[in-house]
Tab-separated table of C-alpha atoms in Angstrom:
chain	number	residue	atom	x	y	z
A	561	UNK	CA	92.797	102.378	125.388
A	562	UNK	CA	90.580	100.363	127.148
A	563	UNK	CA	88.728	97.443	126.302
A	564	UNK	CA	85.148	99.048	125.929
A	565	UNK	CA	86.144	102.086	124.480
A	566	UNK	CA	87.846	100.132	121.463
A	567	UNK	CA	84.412	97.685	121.562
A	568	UNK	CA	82.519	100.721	121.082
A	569	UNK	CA	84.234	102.623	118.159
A	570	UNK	CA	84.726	99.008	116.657
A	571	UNK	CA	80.799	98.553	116.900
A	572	UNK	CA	79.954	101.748	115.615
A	573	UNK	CA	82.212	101.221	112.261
A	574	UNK	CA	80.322	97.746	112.234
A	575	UNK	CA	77.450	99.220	112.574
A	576	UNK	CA	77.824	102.299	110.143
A	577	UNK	CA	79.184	99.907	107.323
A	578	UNK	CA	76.229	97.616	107.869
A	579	UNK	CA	73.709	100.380	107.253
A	580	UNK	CA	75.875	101.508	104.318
A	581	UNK	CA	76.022	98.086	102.813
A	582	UNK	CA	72.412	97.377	103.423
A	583	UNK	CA	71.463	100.424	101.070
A	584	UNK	CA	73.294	99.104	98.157
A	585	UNK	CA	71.645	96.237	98.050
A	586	UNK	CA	68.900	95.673	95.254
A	587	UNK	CA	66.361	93.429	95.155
A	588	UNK	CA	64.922	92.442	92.300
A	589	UNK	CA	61.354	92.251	90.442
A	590	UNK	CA	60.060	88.907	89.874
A	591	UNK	CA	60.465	85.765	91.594
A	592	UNK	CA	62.890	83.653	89.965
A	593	UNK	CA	66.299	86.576	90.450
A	594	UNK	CA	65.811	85.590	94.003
A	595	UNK	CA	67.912	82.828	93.152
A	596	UNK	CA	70.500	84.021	90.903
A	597	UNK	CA	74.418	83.988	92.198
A	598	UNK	CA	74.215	88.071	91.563
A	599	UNK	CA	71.619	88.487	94.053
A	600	UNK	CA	73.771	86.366	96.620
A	601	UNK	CA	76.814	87.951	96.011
A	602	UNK	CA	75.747	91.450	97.452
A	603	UNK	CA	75.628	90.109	100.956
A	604	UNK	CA	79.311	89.284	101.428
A	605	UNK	CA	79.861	92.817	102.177
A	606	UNK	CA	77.264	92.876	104.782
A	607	UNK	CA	78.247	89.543	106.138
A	608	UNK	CA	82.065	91.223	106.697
A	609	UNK	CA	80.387	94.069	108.342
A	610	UNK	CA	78.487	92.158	110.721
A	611	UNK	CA	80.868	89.622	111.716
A	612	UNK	CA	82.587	92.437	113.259
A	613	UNK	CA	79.079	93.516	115.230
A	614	UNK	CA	79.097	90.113	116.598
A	615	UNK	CA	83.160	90.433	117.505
A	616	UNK	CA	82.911	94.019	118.979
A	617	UNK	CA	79.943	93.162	120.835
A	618	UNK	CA	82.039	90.030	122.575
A	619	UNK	CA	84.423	91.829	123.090
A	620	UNK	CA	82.264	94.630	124.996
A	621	UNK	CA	81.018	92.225	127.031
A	622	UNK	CA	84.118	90.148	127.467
A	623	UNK	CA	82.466	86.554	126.003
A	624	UNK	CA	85.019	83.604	125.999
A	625	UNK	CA	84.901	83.435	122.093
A	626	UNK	CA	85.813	86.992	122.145
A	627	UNK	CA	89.427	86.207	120.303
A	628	UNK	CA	88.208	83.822	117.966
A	629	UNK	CA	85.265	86.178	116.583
A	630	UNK	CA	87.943	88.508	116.479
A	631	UNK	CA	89.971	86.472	114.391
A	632	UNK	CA	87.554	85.617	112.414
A	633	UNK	CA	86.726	88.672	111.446
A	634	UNK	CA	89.945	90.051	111.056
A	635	UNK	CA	91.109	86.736	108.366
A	636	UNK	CA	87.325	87.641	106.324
A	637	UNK	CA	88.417	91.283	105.943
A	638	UNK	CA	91.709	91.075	104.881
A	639	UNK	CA	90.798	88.035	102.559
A	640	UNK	CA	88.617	89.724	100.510
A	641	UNK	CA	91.542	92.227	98.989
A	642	UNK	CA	93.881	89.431	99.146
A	643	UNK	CA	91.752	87.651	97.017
A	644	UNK	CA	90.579	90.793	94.925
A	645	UNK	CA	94.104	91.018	94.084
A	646	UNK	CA	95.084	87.262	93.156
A	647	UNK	CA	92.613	87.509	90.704
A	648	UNK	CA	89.808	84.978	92.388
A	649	UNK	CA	87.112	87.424	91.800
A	650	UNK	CA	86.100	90.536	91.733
A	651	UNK	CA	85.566	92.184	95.234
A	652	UNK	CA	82.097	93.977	95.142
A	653	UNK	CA	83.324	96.073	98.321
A	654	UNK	CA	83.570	99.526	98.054
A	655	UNK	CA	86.845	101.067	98.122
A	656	UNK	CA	85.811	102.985	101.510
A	657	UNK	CA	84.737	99.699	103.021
A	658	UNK	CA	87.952	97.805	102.453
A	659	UNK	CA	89.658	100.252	103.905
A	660	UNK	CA	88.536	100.762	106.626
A	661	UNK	CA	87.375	96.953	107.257
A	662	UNK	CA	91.392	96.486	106.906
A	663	UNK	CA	92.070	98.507	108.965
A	664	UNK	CA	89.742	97.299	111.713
A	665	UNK	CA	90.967	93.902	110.766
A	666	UNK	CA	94.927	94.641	111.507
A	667	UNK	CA	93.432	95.985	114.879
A	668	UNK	CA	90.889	92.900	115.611
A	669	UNK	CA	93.837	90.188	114.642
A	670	UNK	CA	96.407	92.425	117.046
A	671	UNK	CA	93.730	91.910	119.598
A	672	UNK	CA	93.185	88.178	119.051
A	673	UNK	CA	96.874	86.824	119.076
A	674	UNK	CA	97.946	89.320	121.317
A	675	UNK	CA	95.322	89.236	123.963
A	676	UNK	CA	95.614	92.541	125.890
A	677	UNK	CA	92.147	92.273	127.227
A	678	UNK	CA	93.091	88.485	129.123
A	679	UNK	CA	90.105	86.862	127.628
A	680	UNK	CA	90.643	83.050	126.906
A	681	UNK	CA	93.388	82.982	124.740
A	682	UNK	CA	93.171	81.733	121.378
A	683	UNK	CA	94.204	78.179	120.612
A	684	UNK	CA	96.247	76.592	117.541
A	685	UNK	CA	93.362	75.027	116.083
A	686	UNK	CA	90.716	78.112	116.800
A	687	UNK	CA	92.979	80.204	114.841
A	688	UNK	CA	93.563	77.903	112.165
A	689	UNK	CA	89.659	77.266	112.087
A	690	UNK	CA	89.294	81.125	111.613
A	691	UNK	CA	91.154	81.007	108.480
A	692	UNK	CA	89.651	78.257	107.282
A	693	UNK	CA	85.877	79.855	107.862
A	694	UNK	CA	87.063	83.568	106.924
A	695	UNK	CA	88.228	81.673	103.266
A	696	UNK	CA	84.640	79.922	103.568
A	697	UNK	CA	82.940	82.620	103.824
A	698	UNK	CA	84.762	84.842	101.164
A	699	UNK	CA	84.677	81.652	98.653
A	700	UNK	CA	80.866	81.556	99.395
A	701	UNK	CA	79.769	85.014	98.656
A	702	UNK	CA	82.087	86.199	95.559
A	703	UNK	CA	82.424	82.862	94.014
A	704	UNK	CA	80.031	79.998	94.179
């Protein structure tokens, strides 16, 4: 496949699971559940979802931080079940979205380390940085 026909499908999942996500989210009445952790929390799925706008639309264009965005988004997806699983805390993303954010994640981390496209490839501390952000991000949103 080529490079902007995979950018493409990839942005339209991004895009479809954003819209979904963005429906499920409730806000509340009254001022002060603004700030509560529960209100918070219903972003992570949405924040998932659009890291992988931002790393199928680098990718389309063929931006030098196209691997890392990739990789980024592919350690963020596949943490959440990982740490669903472990027992951290309970994923709030539906069962629909982590599959298919897996397996767009499999696909995006394929592309990063593999680097079909020959975009700049992605260095030892990038991809460690990715990992350390994606487990940022996933400790930020489910449980802080």
């Amino acid at each position: 496949m080529k490079k902007r026909t995979i950018a493409l499908l990839l942005l339209i999942i991004g895009l479809a699971l954003s819209i979904a996500f963005i429906m499920k989210i409730e806000f509340p009445q009254g001022f002060e559940l603004y700030f509560k952790r529960a209100y918070y929390n219903q972003y992570g799925p949405l924040a998932i979802s659009v890291e992988l706008l931002f790393a199928s639309y680098y990718l389309f264009i063929g931006h030098k931080k196209t691997n890392f965005t990739l990789a980024l988004f592919g350690f963020t997806a596949l943490l959440d079940p990982f740490f669903n699983q472990i027992g951290l805390f309970n994923s709030i993303v539906p069962l629909y979205g982590t599959i298919i954010l897996a397996i767009c994640a499999v696909l995006c981390l394929w592309l990063a380390f593999s680097n079909p496209f020959k975009l700049k490839r992605l260095s030892h501390l990038a991809a460690i940085l990715s990992v350390v952000l994606g487990v940022f991000i996933e400790l930020f949103f489910n449980y802080i």
